[in-house]
Amino acid sequence: MAERANLKSSFSSTVNQRSDELERIARDILDHPESGYREVRTSKLVADWFRDAGLEVQTGIAKTGVIGTLDTGKPGPHISVMGELDSLIVPGHAHADSDTGAAHACGHHAQIGSMLTVAAGLSEASVKDGLVGKISFMATPAEEYIELEYRESLHEKGEIEFFGGKQEFIKLGFFNDVDIAMLTHTGGETEGTFGIGGSNNGMIGKTVQYIGKAAHAGGSPHLGVNALSAAHLGLAAIHAQRETFRDADTVRVHPIITKGGAAVNSVPADVRIETYVRASNVPAILNTSEKVDRAFRAGAFATGAEVRITTNPGYLPAKYDEKLTEIYRHNAASLIGDDNVIRLNHSSGCTDMGDVSQIVPTIQPTANATSGNGHGIDYLVKNYDLAVIKAGKAMGMTVIDLLADNGEKGKKLSGAFKTPMSISEYLSRMRGFRSDATYSE
Ligand SMILES: [Zn+2]
Ligand SMILES: [Zn+2]
């Protein structure tokens, strides 16, 4: 026990010495946002940092992912500490890229900072020597499930299979021998606290293309088939079914039109929609997916257009491990006090941490250090000490608990975990969500 306390104290003092540098990296990433599977600069920055820290580095995983491994050289549990590389696309955000609209409106830049904080503190020889097993610091691409047509094109080219970076890591075998996983997300609930526990919705993603017939919009609309009208009816038909979504399933369906027509004086012949179908459980996702498809088909049938509906696997619902949460809670409380560690409720948002949580014991606590609306133009990390340094300390101290004393706690925790599904079951389940069909009357 005394040994563990010493390790935590050496870990913390190393982190304190490097805190300015670690916060600076997070701010640097904030100012250079890159959306999913395009995180070239961010990926290089992380890989270079890992190399400087003396970690074994693998790059180009799932296009832009990076892993830095800290191996104690002694057998023991394998822990994954993660950070997400990608930004959102939110034009108008104070730190948005003026060309692409990419912006860190979900705080992932701070996650990279907190992951590197763990790596900085644990790499210190006096800490590393007291641990067993290994830690993989995984900088994962593409958590935000966006730009679906771009990801479909990557899928068609065989560059990725899944739209989420952690899913690709799982498919590529990087979780095959991982025992425990963690990542800290930023949050805005009750500033100055850490949030623990909770759960997330799962989802599937759809791209929808209405194909009509172009004609002169003023002179001869009767010769055309209006794909925008078809899309309008499809969307209205989804809305007409919302009362059938059960509250308990926390269903969310929120389509956007990504292309509404080509020129205002031509009847729209190619209209495109992206949507999610989210719910707290897979049966509700599938049931709602059928309703959504039926609605989209109805728009095409009514107008004589064609509709192509492509469904892609999204993310599984997340369930965070209670035993790991308890170890984390203790460490988080030692940093900011018991009263400032709060329980999270179910979130109707989704994450590919959900997929990880179906395979290994996982936590995704939140560092509540932000202001503004998540995914909005005003979302900003206000408290970098909490989001980067203390978040990293709470995770690092949790890793010390798991890997000190010959890794006893880590072994016990991973041994007690009842895996909802094996990795091969996971992959076949995810592949089963994919479909692509074109409908006309
Ligand atoms: Zn997000
Ligand atoms: Zn996020």
Short mmCIF file of C-alpha atoms and ligand atoms in Angstrom, two decimals:
data_model
loop_
_atom_site.label_atom_id
_atom_site.label_comp_id
_atom_site.label_asym_id
_atom_site.label_seq_id
_atom_site.Cartn_x
_atom_site.Cartn_y
_atom_site.Cartn_z
CA MET A 1 0.00 0.00 0.00
CA ALA A 2 2.79 2.38 0.98
CA GLU A 3 4.50 1.38 -2.25
CA ARG A 4 1.46 2.42 -4.26
CA ALA A 5 1.27 5.77 -2.47
CA ASN A 6 4.94 6.39 -3.30
CA LEU A 7 4.38 5.54 -6.94
CA LYS A 8 1.41 7.91 -7.12
CA SER A 9 3.41 10.68 -5.50
CA SER A 10 6.36 10.27 -7.97
CA PHE A 11 3.86 10.11 -10.83
CA SER A 12 2.20 13.35 -9.70
CA SER A 13 5.40 15.29 -9.22
CA THR A 14 6.62 14.35 -12.71
CA VAL A 15 3.28 15.49 -14.13
CA ASN A 16 3.46 18.76 -12.18
CA GLN A 17 6.88 19.50 -13.66
CA ARG A 18 5.54 19.02 -17.17
CA SER A 19 2.08 20.52 -16.79
CA ASP A 20 2.74 23.64 -18.89
CA GLU A 21 4.03 21.56 -21.79
CA LEU A 22 1.08 19.15 -21.59
CA GLU A 23 -1.51 21.93 -21.58
CA ARG A 24 0.32 23.62 -24.45
CA ILE A 25 -0.01 20.49 -26.61
CA ALA A 26 -3.76 20.42 -26.02
CA ARG A 27 -4.08 24.07 -27.04
CA ASP A 28 -1.92 23.47 -30.10
CA ILE A 29 -4.30 20.70 -31.23
CA LEU A 30 -7.27 23.01 -30.51
CA ASP A 31 -5.80 25.50 -32.98
CA HIS A 32 -5.22 22.85 -35.68
CA PRO A 33 -8.46 20.84 -35.80
CA GLU A 34 -8.79 17.92 -38.21
CA SER A 35 -11.90 15.79 -38.68
CA GLY A 36 -11.97 12.00 -38.63
CA TYR A 37 -9.56 9.97 -40.81
CA ARG A 38 -7.91 13.25 -41.81
CA GLU A 39 -5.94 13.86 -38.57
CA VAL A 40 -2.53 13.93 -40.24
CA ARG A 41 -0.92 16.76 -38.30
CA THR A 42 -2.39 15.73 -34.95
CA SER A 43 -1.28 12.15 -35.50
CA LYS A 44 2.30 13.21 -36.27
CA LEU A 45 2.41 15.47 -33.23
CA VAL A 46 1.36 12.58 -30.97
CA ALA A 47 3.76 10.09 -32.63
CA ASP A 48 6.69 12.52 -32.25
CA TRP A 49 5.83 13.05 -28.58
CA PHE A 50 5.66 9.28 -27.99
CA ARG A 51 9.08 8.85 -29.65
CA ASP A 52 10.61 11.58 -27.50
CA ALA A 53 9.17 9.86 -24.43
CA GLY A 54 10.94 6.64 -25.42
CA LEU A 55 7.75 4.67 -26.10
CA GLU A 56 7.52 2.02 -28.78
CA VAL A 57 5.48 3.69 -31.53
CA GLN A 58 3.16 2.35 -34.24
CA THR A 59 1.66 4.81 -36.72
CA GLY A 60 -0.79 4.73 -39.64
CA ILE A 61 -3.24 2.46 -37.81
CA ALA A 62 -6.68 2.93 -39.37
CA LYS A 63 -5.15 5.69 -41.52
CA THR A 64 -4.15 8.14 -38.78
CA GLY A 65 -4.17 6.24 -35.48
CA VAL A 66 -1.08 6.00 -33.28
CA ILE A 67 -0.12 3.69 -30.42
CA GLY A 68 2.71 4.36 -27.99
CA THR A 69 3.47 1.39 -25.77
CA LEU A 70 5.06 1.47 -22.34
CA ASP A 71 6.15 -2.07 -21.53
CA THR A 72 7.39 -2.74 -18.01
CA GLY A 73 9.03 -5.96 -19.25
CA LYS A 74 7.19 -7.90 -16.53
CA PRO A 75 4.13 -10.02 -17.28
CA GLY A 76 0.84 -8.51 -16.16
CA PRO A 77 -2.36 -6.87 -17.36
CA HIS A 78 -2.44 -4.76 -20.52
CA ILE A 79 -4.19 -1.43 -20.15
CA SER A 80 -5.32 0.89 -22.93
CA VAL A 81 -5.41 4.60 -22.13
CA MET A 82 -7.02 6.46 -25.00
CA GLY A 83 -7.42 9.89 -26.52
CA GLU A 84 -9.37 10.82 -29.65
CA LEU A 85 -7.56 12.67 -32.43
CA ASP A 86 -10.51 14.05 -34.37
CA SER A 87 -12.43 17.28 -34.33
CA LEU A 88 -15.97 18.04 -35.40
CA ILE A 89 -17.01 20.33 -38.23
CA VAL A 90 -18.58 23.45 -36.70
CA PRO A 91 -18.05 26.54 -38.86
CA GLY A 92 -18.22 29.68 -36.75
CA HIS A 93 -16.49 28.16 -33.72
CA ALA A 94 -13.80 30.48 -32.34
CA HIS A 95 -11.09 27.89 -33.11
CA ALA A 96 -12.53 26.57 -36.39
CA ASP A 97 -10.28 26.00 -39.39
CA SER A 98 -11.28 28.69 -41.87
CA ASP A 99 -11.01 26.33 -44.87
CA THR A 100 -12.62 23.14 -43.58
CA GLY A 101 -14.83 24.38 -40.72
CA ALA A 102 -13.21 21.71 -38.53
CA ALA A 103 -13.34 22.64 -34.84
CA HIS A 104 -12.72 20.98 -31.50
CA ALA A 105 -16.27 21.50 -30.28
CA CYS A 106 -16.20 18.21 -28.37
CA GLY A 107 -12.96 18.76 -26.44
CA HIS A 108 -10.96 15.90 -27.97
CA HIS A 109 -7.82 18.05 -27.93
CA ALA A 110 -7.97 17.92 -24.13
CA GLN A 111 -8.28 14.12 -24.26
CA ILE A 112 -4.98 13.88 -26.10
CA GLY A 113 -3.51 16.12 -23.41
CA SER A 114 -4.81 13.92 -20.59
CA MET A 115 -3.59 10.75 -22.33
CA LEU A 116 -0.10 12.25 -22.70
CA THR A 117 -0.23 13.31 -19.05
CA VAL A 118 -0.66 9.66 -18.07
CA ALA A 119 2.20 8.67 -20.38
CA ALA A 120 4.48 11.40 -19.02
CA GLY A 121 3.97 10.38 -15.40
CA LEU A 122 4.12 6.60 -15.88
CA SER A 123 7.22 6.73 -18.12
CA GLU A 124 9.24 8.09 -15.22
CA ALA A 125 11.65 5.26 -14.31
CA SER A 126 10.84 5.22 -10.60
CA VAL A 127 7.13 4.76 -11.43
CA LYS A 128 7.50 2.31 -14.30
CA ASP A 129 9.81 0.07 -12.24
CA GLY A 130 7.08 -0.39 -9.63
CA LEU A 131 4.55 -1.67 -12.17
CA VAL A 132 3.97 -4.86 -14.17
CA GLY A 133 2.26 -5.45 -17.53
CA LYS A 134 2.04 -2.84 -20.21
CA ILE A 135 0.14 0.30 -21.12
CA SER A 136 -0.85 1.13 -24.69
CA PHE A 137 -1.53 4.81 -25.23
CA MET A 138 -3.96 4.75 -28.14
CA ALA A 139 -4.60 7.94 -30.10
CA THR A 140 -7.67 6.90 -32.06
CA PRO A 141 -9.08 8.56 -35.20
CA ALA A 142 -12.65 9.40 -36.10
CA GLU A 143 -14.81 9.16 -32.99
CA GLU A 144 -17.25 11.72 -34.34
CA TYR A 145 -19.42 9.79 -36.80
CA ILE A 146 -19.63 12.46 -39.51
CA GLU A 147 -18.89 13.01 -43.23
CA LEU A 148 -20.59 9.71 -43.98
CA GLU A 149 -20.13 9.93 -47.76
CA TYR A 150 -16.38 10.46 -47.28
CA ARG A 151 -16.18 7.43 -45.00
CA GLU A 152 -18.24 5.37 -47.44
CA SER A 153 -15.68 6.28 -50.10
CA LEU A 154 -12.85 5.13 -47.79
CA HIS A 155 -14.78 1.93 -47.19
CA GLU A 156 -15.21 1.38 -50.93
CA LYS A 157 -11.48 1.89 -51.46
CA GLY A 158 -10.79 -0.65 -48.73
CA GLU A 159 -8.97 1.89 -46.53
CA ILE A 160 -11.36 1.38 -43.63
CA GLU A 161 -14.21 -0.98 -42.88
CA PHE A 162 -15.85 0.83 -39.97
CA PHE A 163 -16.55 4.53 -39.59
CA GLY A 164 -15.26 4.74 -35.99
CA GLY A 165 -11.54 4.63 -35.26
CA LYS A 166 -11.75 2.40 -32.18
CA GLN A 167 -13.80 -0.07 -34.21
CA GLU A 168 -10.97 -0.25 -36.71
CA PHE A 169 -8.49 -0.76 -33.85
CA ILE A 170 -10.65 -3.65 -32.61
CA LYS A 171 -10.88 -5.16 -36.12
CA LEU A 172 -7.13 -4.84 -36.65
CA GLY A 173 -6.47 -6.84 -33.49
CA PHE A 174 -5.15 -4.07 -31.24
CA PHE A 175 -7.64 -5.00 -28.51
CA ASN A 176 -6.99 -8.74 -28.71
CA ASP A 177 -4.84 -8.76 -25.58
CA VAL A 178 -6.12 -5.57 -23.91
CA ASP A 179 -7.57 -6.23 -20.43
CA ILE A 180 -8.86 -2.83 -19.36
CA ALA A 181 -9.60 0.46 -21.18
CA MET A 182 -10.12 4.09 -20.20
CA LEU A 183 -10.49 7.54 -21.66
CA THR A 184 -11.55 10.87 -20.14
CA HIS A 185 -13.97 13.02 -22.12
CA THR A 186 -14.62 16.65 -21.36
CA GLY A 187 -18.05 17.62 -20.13
CA GLY A 188 -19.94 20.69 -19.02
CA GLU A 189 -22.13 19.32 -16.26
CA THR A 190 -21.41 20.97 -12.88
CA GLU A 191 -18.15 22.73 -13.60
CA GLY A 192 -15.13 21.65 -11.60
CA THR A 193 -16.25 18.05 -11.13
CA PHE A 194 -15.46 14.63 -12.55
CA GLY A 195 -18.43 12.59 -13.80
CA ILE A 196 -18.34 8.81 -13.41
CA GLY A 197 -20.43 5.81 -14.45
CA GLY A 198 -23.34 6.45 -16.76
CA SER A 199 -24.07 4.85 -20.12
CA ASN A 200 -24.55 5.87 -23.75
CA ASN A 201 -26.99 5.17 -26.56
CA GLY A 202 -25.87 3.09 -29.52
CA MET A 203 -26.61 3.93 -33.14
CA ILE A 204 -26.49 3.06 -36.81
CA GLY A 205 -25.85 5.58 -39.60
CA LYS A 206 -27.65 5.98 -42.91
CA THR A 207 -27.00 7.82 -46.13
CA VAL A 208 -30.04 8.31 -48.32
CA GLN A 209 -30.09 9.43 -51.93
CA TYR A 210 -33.29 10.46 -53.70
CA ILE A 211 -33.00 10.25 -57.46
CA GLY A 212 -35.52 12.27 -59.44
CA LYS A 213 -35.53 13.74 -62.93
CA ALA A 214 -34.25 17.21 -63.80
CA ALA A 215 -36.40 19.58 -65.87
CA HIS A 216 -36.93 23.32 -66.22
CA ALA A 217 -38.27 24.37 -62.81
CA GLY A 218 -40.37 27.21 -64.26
CA GLY A 219 -41.14 26.16 -67.82
CA SER A 220 -41.74 22.42 -67.54
CA PRO A 221 -41.76 21.05 -64.00
CA HIS A 222 -44.36 18.50 -65.16
CA LEU A 223 -41.55 16.76 -67.06
CA GLY A 224 -39.44 16.35 -63.92
CA VAL A 225 -39.51 14.26 -60.77
CA ASN A 226 -38.70 16.39 -57.75
CA ALA A 227 -36.23 14.57 -55.48
CA LEU A 228 -36.42 17.35 -52.87
CA SER A 229 -40.18 16.90 -52.57
CA ALA A 230 -39.61 13.17 -52.18
CA ALA A 231 -37.08 13.84 -49.42
CA HIS A 232 -39.45 16.27 -47.73
CA LEU A 233 -42.18 13.62 -47.61
CA GLY A 234 -39.70 11.03 -46.33
CA LEU A 235 -38.63 13.32 -43.49
CA ALA A 236 -42.25 14.18 -42.65
CA ALA A 237 -43.08 10.47 -42.52
CA ILE A 238 -40.28 9.95 -39.95
CA HIS A 239 -41.69 12.80 -37.83
CA ALA A 240 -45.15 11.22 -38.04
CA GLN A 241 -43.81 8.16 -36.21
CA ARG A 242 -42.04 9.88 -33.34
CA GLU A 243 -44.91 9.20 -30.92
CA THR A 244 -44.16 5.49 -31.37
CA PHE A 245 -40.62 5.89 -30.01
CA ARG A 246 -40.63 4.68 -26.41
CA ASP A 247 -39.17 7.08 -23.82
CA ALA A 248 -37.39 4.17 -22.16
CA ASP A 249 -35.44 3.49 -25.36
CA THR A 250 -34.19 7.12 -25.63
CA VAL A 251 -34.55 7.01 -29.43
CA ARG A 252 -33.02 9.86 -31.41
CA VAL A 253 -33.41 10.28 -35.19
CA HIS A 254 -32.00 13.55 -36.53
CA PRO A 255 -31.53 13.71 -40.32
CA ILE A 256 -29.71 16.44 -42.21
CA ILE A 257 -29.93 17.25 -45.93
CA THR A 258 -26.38 17.37 -47.30
CA LYS A 259 -27.46 18.15 -50.86
CA GLY A 260 -30.78 19.77 -51.69
CA GLY A 261 -30.48 20.37 -55.41
CA ALA A 262 -28.07 21.59 -58.07
CA ALA A 263 -29.49 24.89 -59.38
CA VAL A 264 -32.64 26.71 -58.39
CA ASN A 265 -34.08 26.77 -61.90
CA SER A 266 -33.78 23.01 -62.35
CA VAL A 267 -36.06 20.45 -60.68
CA PRO A 268 -33.84 18.74 -58.03
CA ALA A 269 -32.84 15.29 -59.27
CA ASP A 270 -30.23 14.31 -56.68
CA VAL A 271 -30.97 14.98 -53.01
CA ARG A 272 -28.95 13.47 -50.20
CA ILE A 273 -29.62 12.93 -46.54
CA GLU A 274 -27.55 11.60 -43.65
CA THR A 275 -29.14 10.39 -40.47
CA TYR A 276 -28.49 8.44 -37.32
CA VAL A 277 -30.87 6.07 -35.63
CA ARG A 278 -29.90 6.07 -31.96
CA ALA A 279 -31.35 4.17 -29.01
CA SER A 280 -30.29 2.74 -25.69
CA ASN A 281 -30.49 -0.86 -26.91
CA VAL A 282 -29.97 -2.77 -30.15
CA PRO A 283 -33.56 -4.09 -30.59
CA ALA A 284 -34.87 -0.50 -30.39
CA ILE A 285 -32.25 0.66 -32.91
CA LEU A 286 -33.30 -2.06 -35.36
CA ASN A 287 -37.02 -1.49 -34.83
CA THR A 288 -36.64 2.25 -35.40
CA SER A 289 -34.39 1.65 -38.39
CA GLU A 290 -37.24 -0.25 -40.10
CA LYS A 291 -39.63 2.65 -39.48
CA VAL A 292 -37.11 5.15 -40.84
CA ASP A 293 -36.49 3.10 -43.99
CA ARG A 294 -40.22 2.71 -44.53
CA ALA A 295 -40.64 6.48 -44.23
CA PHE A 296 -37.88 7.21 -46.72
CA ARG A 297 -39.37 4.72 -49.18
CA ALA A 298 -42.78 6.40 -48.81
CA GLY A 299 -41.32 9.71 -50.06
CA ALA A 300 -40.03 8.03 -53.18
CA PHE A 301 -43.24 6.09 -53.83
CA ALA A 302 -45.42 9.20 -53.51
CA THR A 303 -43.47 11.21 -56.06
CA GLY A 304 -42.21 8.56 -58.45
CA ALA A 305 -38.58 9.10 -57.41
CA GLU A 306 -36.08 6.38 -56.55
CA VAL A 307 -34.45 6.14 -53.17
CA ARG A 308 -31.20 4.44 -52.28
CA ILE A 309 -30.80 3.72 -48.56
CA THR A 310 -27.37 2.69 -47.31
CA THR A 311 -27.12 1.64 -43.68
CA ASN A 312 -23.74 1.44 -41.98
CA PRO A 313 -22.84 -0.05 -38.62
CA GLY A 314 -22.60 2.69 -36.01
CA TYR A 315 -21.66 2.32 -32.35
CA LEU A 316 -22.91 -0.10 -29.72
CA PRO A 317 -24.50 1.17 -26.49
CA ALA A 318 -21.91 1.88 -23.78
CA LYS A 319 -21.99 0.36 -20.32
CA TYR A 320 -19.13 1.35 -18.05
CA ASP A 321 -17.55 -1.06 -15.58
CA GLU A 322 -18.61 -0.45 -11.98
CA LYS A 323 -15.56 -2.02 -10.32
CA LEU A 324 -13.17 0.04 -12.43
CA THR A 325 -15.34 3.10 -11.81
CA GLU A 326 -14.91 2.58 -8.07
CA ILE A 327 -11.10 2.47 -8.31
CA TYR A 328 -11.19 5.58 -10.48
CA ARG A 329 -13.64 7.34 -8.13
CA HIS A 330 -11.26 6.93 -5.21
CA ASN A 331 -8.38 8.51 -7.16
CA ALA A 332 -10.50 11.31 -8.61
CA ALA A 333 -11.79 12.14 -5.12
CA SER A 334 -8.22 12.31 -3.78
CA LEU A 335 -7.58 15.11 -6.29
CA ILE A 336 -10.73 17.24 -6.05
CA GLY A 337 -12.71 15.91 -3.08
CA ASP A 338 -15.50 13.35 -2.72
CA ASP A 339 -18.29 15.86 -3.28
CA ASN A 340 -16.85 16.84 -6.65
CA VAL A 341 -17.06 13.36 -8.13
CA ILE A 342 -20.61 13.01 -9.42
CA ARG A 343 -22.57 10.15 -10.98
CA LEU A 344 -23.50 10.53 -14.65
CA ASN A 345 -26.93 9.63 -16.02
CA HIS A 346 -27.64 7.81 -19.26
CA SER A 347 -26.60 9.92 -22.26
CA SER A 348 -28.51 9.71 -25.53
CA GLY A 349 -25.25 10.59 -27.31
CA CYS A 350 -23.09 7.79 -28.71
CA THR A 351 -19.40 6.91 -28.77
CA ASP A 352 -17.19 4.13 -30.08
CA MET A 353 -16.13 3.69 -26.45
CA GLY A 354 -19.45 1.81 -26.41
CA ASP A 355 -17.91 -0.80 -28.69
CA VAL A 356 -14.83 -1.05 -26.47
CA SER A 357 -17.07 -1.40 -23.40
CA GLN A 358 -18.67 -4.50 -24.94
CA ILE A 359 -15.27 -6.20 -25.11
CA VAL A 360 -13.22 -5.18 -22.04
CA PRO A 361 -13.95 -3.45 -18.73
CA THR A 362 -14.06 0.22 -19.69
CA ILE A 363 -14.61 3.63 -18.14
CA GLN A 364 -15.17 6.98 -19.77
CA PRO A 365 -15.31 9.55 -16.98
CA THR A 366 -15.87 13.21 -17.80
CA ALA A 367 -13.76 16.16 -16.73
CA ASN A 368 -16.37 18.86 -16.37
CA ALA A 369 -14.27 21.77 -17.47
CA THR A 370 -16.14 23.39 -20.35
CA SER A 371 -18.61 26.12 -21.18
CA GLY A 372 -21.10 26.34 -24.04
CA ASN A 373 -23.03 23.63 -25.85
CA GLY A 374 -21.23 20.42 -26.77
CA HIS A 375 -20.92 20.31 -30.60
CA GLY A 376 -21.90 24.00 -30.72
CA ILE A 377 -19.98 27.10 -31.75
CA ASP A 378 -19.51 28.19 -28.15
CA TYR A 379 -18.08 24.96 -26.67
CA LEU A 380 -14.75 25.76 -25.03
CA VAL A 381 -12.51 24.07 -22.49
CA LYS A 382 -12.21 26.62 -19.69
CA ASN A 383 -10.20 24.68 -17.14
CA TYR A 384 -7.18 22.99 -18.70
CA ASP A 385 -5.79 22.03 -15.32
CA LEU A 386 -8.85 19.84 -14.74
CA ALA A 387 -9.34 18.62 -18.34
CA VAL A 388 -5.69 17.77 -19.03
CA ILE A 389 -3.64 17.56 -15.84
CA LYS A 390 -6.03 16.34 -13.16
CA ALA A 391 -7.87 14.13 -15.68
CA GLY A 392 -4.53 12.55 -16.56
CA LYS A 393 -3.58 12.20 -12.91
CA ALA A 394 -6.85 10.44 -12.02
CA MET A 395 -6.35 7.95 -14.86
CA GLY A 396 -2.63 7.49 -14.15
CA MET A 397 -3.25 6.81 -10.47
CA THR A 398 -5.93 4.31 -11.48
CA VAL A 399 -3.40 2.56 -13.73
CA ILE A 400 -0.96 2.47 -10.79
CA ASP A 401 -3.65 0.81 -8.63
CA LEU A 402 -4.19 -1.79 -11.35
CA LEU A 403 -0.54 -2.56 -12.15
CA ALA A 404 1.29 -2.12 -8.82
CA ASP A 405 1.57 -4.99 -6.31
CA ASN A 406 2.28 -7.41 -9.16
CA GLY A 407 -0.87 -6.28 -10.97
CA GLU A 408 -3.19 -8.04 -8.52
CA LYS A 409 -6.05 -5.52 -8.80
CA GLY A 410 -5.83 -5.43 -12.58
CA LYS A 411 -5.84 -9.22 -12.86
CA LYS A 412 -8.79 -9.53 -10.49
CA LEU A 413 -10.79 -6.89 -12.32
CA SER A 414 -10.20 -8.29 -15.77
CA GLY A 415 -10.83 -11.87 -14.53
CA ALA A 416 -14.21 -10.86 -13.07
CA PHE A 417 -15.41 -9.16 -16.27
CA LYS A 418 -18.21 -10.99 -18.05
CA THR A 419 -17.54 -10.21 -21.71
CA PRO A 420 -20.82 -9.41 -23.46
CA MET A 421 -19.33 -10.70 -26.73
CA SER A 422 -16.05 -11.99 -28.14
CA ILE A 423 -14.22 -9.88 -30.70
CA SER A 424 -15.28 -12.20 -33.54
CA GLU A 425 -18.90 -12.06 -32.36
CA TYR A 426 -18.58 -8.29 -32.21
CA LEU A 427 -17.27 -8.08 -35.77
CA SER A 428 -19.94 -10.33 -37.24
CA ARG A 429 -22.64 -8.44 -35.39
CA MET A 430 -21.36 -5.10 -36.70
CA ARG A 431 -21.07 -6.38 -40.26
CA GLY A 432 -24.68 -7.57 -40.02
CA PHE A 433 -25.88 -3.97 -39.64
CA ARG A 434 -24.71 -3.04 -43.14
CA SER A 435 -27.23 -2.89 -46.01
CA ASP A 436 -27.62 -1.07 -49.30
CA ALA A 437 -30.77 -1.14 -51.43
CA THR A 438 -32.55 1.02 -54.01
CA TYR A 439 -36.33 1.28 -54.08
CA SER A 440 -38.85 2.65 -56.54
CA GLU A 441 -42.58 2.17 -56.91
ZN ZN B 1 -18.67 14.68 -29.84
ZN ZN B 2 -16.43 13.63 -28.11
#
